[in-house]
PDB file of C-alpha atoms in Angstrom:
ATOM      1  CA  MET A 227       1.790 -28.873   0.061  1.00 46.00           C
ATOM      2  CA  LEU A 228       4.164 -26.374   2.266  1.00 52.00           C
ATOM      3  CA  ARG A 229       4.690 -24.250  -0.920  1.00 54.00           C
ATOM      4  CA  GLY A 230       0.845 -24.011  -0.989  1.00 50.00           C
ATOM      5  CA  MET A 231       0.610 -23.178   2.509  1.00 51.00           C
ATOM      6  CA  VAL A 232       3.142 -20.432   2.431  1.00 50.00           C
ATOM      7  CA  GLN A 233       1.202 -19.062  -0.704  1.00 55.00           C
ATOM      8  CA  ARG A 234      -2.074 -18.664   1.550  1.00 74.00           C
ATOM      9  CA  VAL A 235      -0.269 -16.671   4.206  1.00 83.00           C
ATOM     10  CA  ARG A 236      -1.196 -12.979   3.804  1.00 90.00           C
ATOM     11  CA  PRO A 237       1.253 -10.490   3.429  1.00 97.00           C
ATOM     12  CA  SER A 238       3.004  -8.764   6.316  1.00 98.00           C
ATOM     13  CA  LEU A 239       3.024  -4.548   5.930  1.00 98.00           C
ATOM     14  CA  TYR A 240       5.982  -3.479   8.181  1.00 98.00           C
ATOM     15  CA  ILE A 241       5.159  -0.028   9.838  1.00 98.00           C
ATOM     16  CA  SER A 242       7.942   1.609  11.671  1.00 98.00           C
ATOM     17  CA  VAL A 243       6.938   3.171  15.053  1.00 98.00           C
ATOM     18  CA  ASP A 244       8.342   5.627  17.542  1.00 98.00           C
ATOM     19  CA  ILE A 245       6.706   7.223  20.635  1.00 98.00           C
ATOM     20  CA  GLU A 246       8.288  10.151  22.623  1.00 97.00           C
ATOM     21  CA  ALA A 247       7.019   9.884  26.535  1.00 97.00           C
ATOM     22  CA  ASP A 248       7.286  11.517  29.778  1.00 96.00           C
ATOM     23  CA  GLY A 249       8.213   8.195  31.657  1.00 96.00           C
ATOM     24  CA  PRO A 250       9.260   4.854  31.847  1.00 96.00           C
ATOM     25  CA  ILE A 251       5.779   3.388  31.969  1.00 97.00           C
ATOM     26  CA  PRO A 252       2.216   3.819  30.517  1.00 97.00           C
ATOM     27  CA  GLY A 253      -0.465   4.545  32.905  1.00 96.00           C
ATOM     28  CA  PRO A 254       1.053   7.037  35.252  1.00 96.00           C
ATOM     29  CA  TYR A 255       3.289   8.447  32.540  1.00 97.00           C
ATOM     30  CA  SER A 256       2.257   9.647  29.405  1.00 98.00           C
ATOM     31  CA  MET A 257       2.717   9.030  25.314  1.00 98.00           C
ATOM     32  CA  LEU A 258       3.237  12.585  24.207  1.00 98.00           C
ATOM     33  CA  SER A 259       3.867  11.946  20.663  1.00 98.00           C
ATOM     34  CA  LEU A 260       3.327   9.008  17.720  1.00 98.00           C
ATOM     35  CA  GLY A 261       5.381   8.904  14.775  1.00 98.00           C
ATOM     36  CA  ALA A 262       4.864   5.927  12.279  1.00 98.00           C
ATOM     37  CA  ALA A 263       6.096   5.260   8.566  1.00 98.00           C
ATOM     38  CA  VAL A 264       5.228   2.312   6.143  1.00 98.00           C
ATOM     39  CA  ALA A 265       8.632   0.645   5.776  1.00 98.00           C
ATOM     40  CA  GLY A 266       7.900  -2.391   3.585  1.00 98.00           C
ATOM     41  CA  ARG A 267       5.748  -5.485   2.422  1.00 98.00           C
ATOM     42  CA  GLN A 268       6.697  -9.142   2.773  1.00 97.00           C
ATOM     43  CA  ASP A 269       4.920 -12.017   1.160  1.00 95.00           C
ATOM     44  CA  ALA A 270       5.986 -15.432  -0.090  1.00 92.00           C
ATOM     45  CA  GLY A 271       8.047 -13.417  -2.907  1.00 92.00           C
ATOM     46  CA  GLY A 272      10.280 -11.468  -0.533  1.00 95.00           C
ATOM     47  CA  TYR A 273      10.677  -8.096   1.086  1.00 97.00           C
ATOM     48  CA  VAL A 274       9.821  -4.920  -1.060  1.00 97.00           C
ATOM     49  CA  ALA A 275      11.194  -1.760   0.805  1.00 98.00           C
ATOM     50  CA  ALA A 276       8.637   1.171   0.715  1.00 98.00           C
ATOM     51  CA  ASP A 277       9.821   4.901   0.484  1.00 97.00           C
ATOM     52  CA  PRO A 278       9.318   5.868   4.315  1.00 97.00           C
ATOM     53  CA  GLU A 279       8.460   9.135   3.512  1.00 97.00           C
ATOM     54  CA  ALA A 280       5.469   8.329   1.487  1.00 98.00           C
ATOM     55  CA  ALA A 281       3.044   7.031   4.062  1.00 98.00           C
ATOM     56  CA  THR A 282       3.365   8.411   7.320  1.00 98.00           C
ATOM     57  CA  PHE A 283       1.533   9.230  10.519  1.00 98.00           C
ATOM     58  CA  TYR A 284       2.104  11.865  13.379  1.00 98.00           C
ATOM     59  CA  ARG A 285       0.451  13.524  16.279  1.00 98.00           C
ATOM     60  CA  GLU A 286       1.111  15.120  19.575  1.00 98.00           C
ATOM     61  CA  LEU A 287      -1.005  13.958  22.583  1.00 98.00           C
ATOM     62  CA  ARG A 288      -2.609  15.435  25.439  1.00 98.00           C
ATOM     63  CA  PRO A 289      -0.820  13.870  28.470  1.00 98.00           C
ATOM     64  CA  SER A 290      -2.999  11.318  30.081  1.00 95.00           C
ATOM     65  CA  GLY A 291      -1.260  10.597  33.848  1.00 91.00           C
ATOM     66  CA  GLY A 292      -0.405  13.081  36.209  1.00 91.00           C
ATOM     67  CA  GLU A 293       3.462  11.965  36.737  1.00 95.00           C
ATOM     68  CA  PHE A 294       6.420  13.131  34.521  1.00 96.00           C
ATOM     69  CA  VAL A 295      10.130  12.609  34.762  1.00 96.00           C
ATOM     70  CA  PRO A 296      11.799  15.912  33.744  1.00 94.00           C
ATOM     71  CA  GLU A 297      14.723  14.169  32.172  1.00 94.00           C
ATOM     72  CA  ALA A 298      12.465  12.059  29.829  1.00 92.00           C
ATOM     73  CA  LEU A 299      10.745  15.310  28.740  1.00 92.00           C
ATOM     74  CA  ALA A 300      14.048  16.740  27.891  1.00 92.00           C
ATOM     75  CA  VAL A 301      14.859  13.902  25.458  1.00 91.00           C
ATOM     76  CA  SER A 302      12.289  15.041  23.268  1.00 90.00           C
ATOM     77  CA  GLY A 303      11.819  18.482  24.126  1.00 93.00           C
ATOM     78  CA  LEU A 304       8.035  18.500  23.908  1.00 95.00           C
ATOM     79  CA  ASP A 305       6.120  21.028  26.386  1.00 95.00           C
ATOM     80  CA  ARG A 306       3.939  18.886  28.599  1.00 95.00           C
ATOM     81  CA  GLU A 307       2.071  22.411  29.406  1.00 95.00           C
ATOM     82  CA  ARG A 308       1.469  23.208  25.702  1.00 97.00           C
ATOM     83  CA  LEU A 309       0.365  19.631  24.933  1.00 97.00           C
ATOM     84  CA  LEU A 310      -2.174  19.833  28.057  1.00 96.00           C
ATOM     85  CA  VAL A 311      -3.815  22.509  25.888  1.00 97.00           C
ATOM     86  CA  GLU A 312      -3.022  21.917  22.147  1.00 97.00           C
ATOM     87  CA  GLY A 313      -2.427  18.025  22.272  1.00 98.00           C
ATOM     88  CA  ALA A 314      -4.932  15.629  20.633  1.00 98.00           C
ATOM     89  CA  ALA A 315      -7.123  14.010  22.841  1.00 98.00           C
ATOM     90  CA  PRO A 316      -5.818  10.361  23.007  1.00 98.00           C
ATOM     91  CA  GLU A 317      -8.991   8.600  22.333  1.00 98.00           C
ATOM     92  CA  ALA A 318      -9.019  10.611  18.973  1.00 98.00           C
ATOM     93  CA  ALA A 319      -5.477  10.093  18.114  1.00 98.00           C
ATOM     94  CA  MET A 320      -5.669   6.306  18.688  1.00 98.00           C
ATOM     95  CA  ARG A 321      -8.913   6.194  16.557  1.00 98.00           C
ATOM     96  CA  GLU A 322      -6.879   8.223  13.917  1.00 98.00           C
ATOM     97  CA  PHE A 323      -3.705   5.945  14.324  1.00 98.00           C
ATOM     98  CA  THR A 324      -5.946   2.732  13.892  1.00 98.00           C
ATOM     99  CA  ALA A 325      -8.043   3.963  10.797  1.00 98.00           C
ATOM    100  CA  TRP A 326      -4.404   4.892   8.996  1.00 98.00           C
ATOM    101  CA  VAL A 327      -3.003   1.539   9.962  1.00 98.00           C
ATOM    102  CA  ARG A 328      -6.048  -0.377   8.336  1.00 98.00           C
ATOM    103  CA  GLU A 329      -5.748   1.746   5.489  1.00 98.00           C
ATOM    104  CA  VAL A 330      -2.268   1.686   4.679  1.00 98.00           C
ATOM    105  CA  SER A 331      -2.200  -2.238   5.518  1.00 98.00           C
ATOM    106  CA  ARG A 332      -5.503  -3.231   3.308  1.00 96.00           C
ATOM    107  CA  GLY A 333      -4.600  -6.878   2.104  1.00 95.00           C
ATOM    108  CA  ALA A 334      -1.803  -7.287   4.332  1.00 97.00           C
ATOM    109  CA  GLN A 335      -1.376  -7.761   8.284  1.00 97.00           C
ATOM    110  CA  PRO A 336       0.329  -4.902   9.776  1.00 98.00           C
ATOM    111  CA  VAL A 337       3.232  -5.818  12.061  1.00 98.00           C
ATOM    112  CA  MET A 338       4.736  -2.983  13.979  1.00 98.00           C
ATOM    113  CA  CYS A 339       8.799  -2.706  14.156  1.00 98.00           C
ATOM    114  CA  GLY A 340      10.957  -0.503  16.532  1.00 97.00           C
ATOM    115  CA  TYR A 341      14.447   0.200  17.308  1.00 97.00           C
ATOM    116  CA  PRO A 342      14.018  -1.151  20.204  1.00 93.00           C
ATOM    117  CA  ALA A 343      10.368  -2.501  20.283  1.00 97.00           C
ATOM    118  CA  ALA A 344       9.947  -2.962  23.655  1.00 96.00           C
ATOM    119  CA  TYR A 345       9.341   0.579  24.991  1.00 97.00           C
ATOM    120  CA  ASP A 346       7.466   1.819  22.036  1.00 98.00           C
ATOM    121  CA  TRP A 347       5.000  -1.193  21.990  1.00 98.00           C
ATOM    122  CA  MET A 348       4.220  -1.239  25.546  1.00 98.00           C
ATOM    123  CA  PHE A 349       3.013   2.489  25.162  1.00 98.00           C
ATOM    124  CA  LEU A 350       1.429   1.928  21.625  1.00 98.00           C
ATOM    125  CA  TYR A 351      -0.300  -1.311  22.915  1.00 98.00           C
ATOM    126  CA  TRP A 352      -1.395   0.051  26.115  1.00 98.00           C
ATOM    127  CA  TYR A 353      -3.027   3.173  24.576  1.00 98.00           C
ATOM    128  CA  LEU A 354      -4.450   1.223  21.760  1.00 98.00           C
ATOM    129  CA  MET A 355      -6.340  -1.092  24.210  1.00 98.00           C
ATOM    130  CA  ARG A 356      -6.743   1.819  26.840  1.00 98.00           C
ATOM    131  CA  PHE A 357      -8.319   4.213  24.573  1.00 98.00           C
ATOM    132  CA  THR A 358      -9.885   2.505  21.604  1.00 98.00           C
ATOM    133  CA  GLY A 359     -10.569  -1.339  23.270  1.00 98.00           C
ATOM    134  CA  GLY A 360      -8.111  -3.148  20.456  1.00 98.00           C
ATOM    135  CA  SER A 361      -5.110  -2.989  18.339  1.00 98.00           C
ATOM    136  CA  PRO A 362      -4.797  -3.229  14.674  1.00 98.00           C
ATOM    137  CA  PHE A 363      -1.629  -5.275  15.385  1.00 98.00           C
ATOM    138  CA  GLY A 364      -3.197  -7.829  17.368  1.00 97.00           C
ATOM    139  CA  HIS A 365      -1.649  -8.484  20.958  1.00 96.00           C
ATOM    140  CA  SER A 366       1.492  -9.579  19.423  1.00 95.00           C
ATOM    141  CA  GLY A 367       2.203  -8.112  15.806  1.00 96.00           C
ATOM    142  CA  CYS A 368       5.609  -6.548  16.596  1.00 97.00           C
ATOM    143  CA  LEU A 369       9.186  -7.178  15.407  1.00 98.00           C
ATOM    144  CA  ASP A 370      12.240  -5.647  17.276  1.00 98.00           C
ATOM    145  CA  MET A 371      14.876  -4.569  14.897  1.00 97.00           C
ATOM    146  CA  LYS A 372      17.721  -5.341  17.749  1.00 97.00           C
ATOM    147  CA  THR A 373      16.808  -8.726  17.756  1.00 97.00           C
ATOM    148  CA  LEU A 374      16.666  -9.150  14.057  1.00 97.00           C
ATOM    149  CA  TYR A 375      20.287  -7.754  13.776  1.00 97.00           C
ATOM    150  CA  ALA A 376      21.384 -10.193  16.447  1.00 97.00           C
ATOM    151  CA  ALA A 377      19.980 -13.180  15.038  1.00 96.00           C
ATOM    152  CA  LYS A 378      21.270 -12.020  11.331  1.00 96.00           C
ATOM    153  CA  ALA A 379      24.595 -10.730  12.914  1.00 95.00           C
ATOM    154  CA  ARG A 380      25.057 -14.053  15.168  1.00 96.00           C
ATOM    155  CA  VAL A 381      25.733 -11.957  18.196  1.00 96.00           C
ATOM    156  CA  PRO A 382      24.319 -11.582  21.716  1.00 96.00           C
ATOM    157  CA  LEU A 383      21.222  -9.467  21.983  1.00 95.00           C
ATOM    158  CA  ARG A 384      22.640  -7.330  24.711  1.00 94.00           C
ATOM    159  CA  SER A 385      25.603  -6.363  22.865  1.00 94.00           C
ATOM    160  CA  VAL A 386      23.621  -4.785  19.995  1.00 95.00           C
ATOM    161  CA  ALA A 387      23.858  -0.969  19.258  1.00 94.00           C
ATOM    162  CA  LYS A 388      23.596   1.199  16.281  1.00 92.00           C
ATOM    163  CA  ARG A 389      27.121   2.164  16.599  1.00 91.00           C
ATOM    164  CA  MET A 390      28.350  -1.503  16.308  1.00 90.00           C
ATOM    165  CA  MET A 391      26.678  -2.127  13.221  1.00 93.00           C
ATOM    166  CA  PRO A 392      27.897  -1.794   9.547  1.00 93.00           C
ATOM    167  CA  ALA A 393      27.602   1.449   8.455  1.00 92.00           C
ATOM    168  CA  GLY A 394      25.787   0.365   5.119  1.00 92.00           C
ATOM    169  CA  LEU A 395      22.879  -0.884   7.402  1.00 95.00           C
ATOM    170  CA  LEU A 396      22.255   2.376   8.818  1.00 93.00           C
ATOM    171  CA  SER A 397      20.128   5.273   7.519  1.00 90.00           C
ATOM    172  CA  ARG A 398      21.834   8.667   6.709  1.00 87.00           C
ATOM    173  CA  ARG A 399      19.068  10.540   8.579  1.00 88.00           C
ATOM    174  CA  ARG A 400      19.763  12.057  11.896  1.00 86.00           C
ATOM    175  CA  HIS A 401      18.200  10.686  15.150  1.00 86.00           C
ATOM    176  CA  THR A 402      16.505  13.622  16.385  1.00 90.00           C
ATOM    177  CA  HIS A 403      14.236  12.669  18.969  1.00 90.00           C
ATOM    178  CA  HIS A 404      11.242  13.703  17.047  1.00 96.00           C
ATOM    179  CA  ALA A 405       8.859  10.684  16.733  1.00 97.00           C
ATOM    180  CA  LEU A 406       8.081  10.820  12.910  1.00 98.00           C
ATOM    181  CA  ASP A 407      11.767  11.741  11.960  1.00 97.00           C
ATOM    182  CA  ASP A 408      12.838   8.715  14.013  1.00 97.00           C
ATOM    183  CA  ALA A 409      10.396   6.538  12.489  1.00 98.00           C
ATOM    184  CA  ILE A 410      11.311   7.341   9.145  1.00 98.00           C
ATOM    185  CA  GLU A 411      15.127   6.622  10.070  1.00 97.00           C
ATOM    186  CA  GLN A 412      14.134   3.385  11.673  1.00 97.00           C
ATOM    187  CA  ALA A 413      12.072   2.406   8.460  1.00 98.00           C
ATOM    188  CA  GLU A 414      15.332   2.719   6.372  1.00 97.00           C
ATOM    189  CA  LEU A 415      17.234   0.545   8.966  1.00 97.00           C
ATOM    190  CA  PHE A 416      14.516  -1.782   8.890  1.00 98.00           C
ATOM    191  CA  SER A 417      14.300  -2.284   4.873  1.00 97.00           C
ATOM    192  CA  ASN A 418      18.492  -2.410   5.216  1.00 97.00           C
ATOM    193  CA  LEU A 419      18.148  -5.298   7.957  1.00 97.00           C
ATOM    194  CA  MET A 420      15.522  -7.430   5.822  1.00 97.00           C
ATOM    195  CA  ASP A 421      17.773  -6.960   2.908  1.00 96.00           C
ATOM    196  CA  TRP A 422      20.882  -7.978   4.685  1.00 96.00           C
ATOM    197  CA  SER A 423      22.191 -11.705   4.320  1.00 91.00           C
ATOM    198  CA  GLY A 424      23.848 -11.305   8.070  1.00 87.00           C
ATOM    199  CA  ALA A 425      27.171 -11.891   9.266  1.00 77.00           C
TER     200      ALA A 425
END
């Protein structure tokens, strides 16, 4: 009976997401860029990694909040003044993102994954709800890679850092603080973590 129940569960389609923002919280501060890459698919038969460059999404957004932290802008190198003129309207960008998620996850349930997920999910979910009224991930469809590593490595969550991970788990790509670059890099990390048997 349990086996039959497992087979009826819809597959999960894991989407690595990275955002760059100009402050610590959505609302007063803005998400300035959004990158996403399909990491892989999991069903009752197991996890299958995807080519993280094969299905991607990237947008730079017009700031929606009035405040910003200069140090946060320095991390991404994004020009807030340029984005006020050239950035996509948040409503349009989030509608396009939702349509992309639905297209790539057809036949599966989309799950956002991030490293760490908390910051990126906070902005992503807020923007989806604020500008489209809904989320293709639901209200809890996210998975934190730091938590996944901590559980498999049997170490305390707050001790987790990429520099402490086995080299074979890490992507060979550089972490550039460009949202799409980092989403692709983290998609590779996620697939490595899913395949890793743990400590």
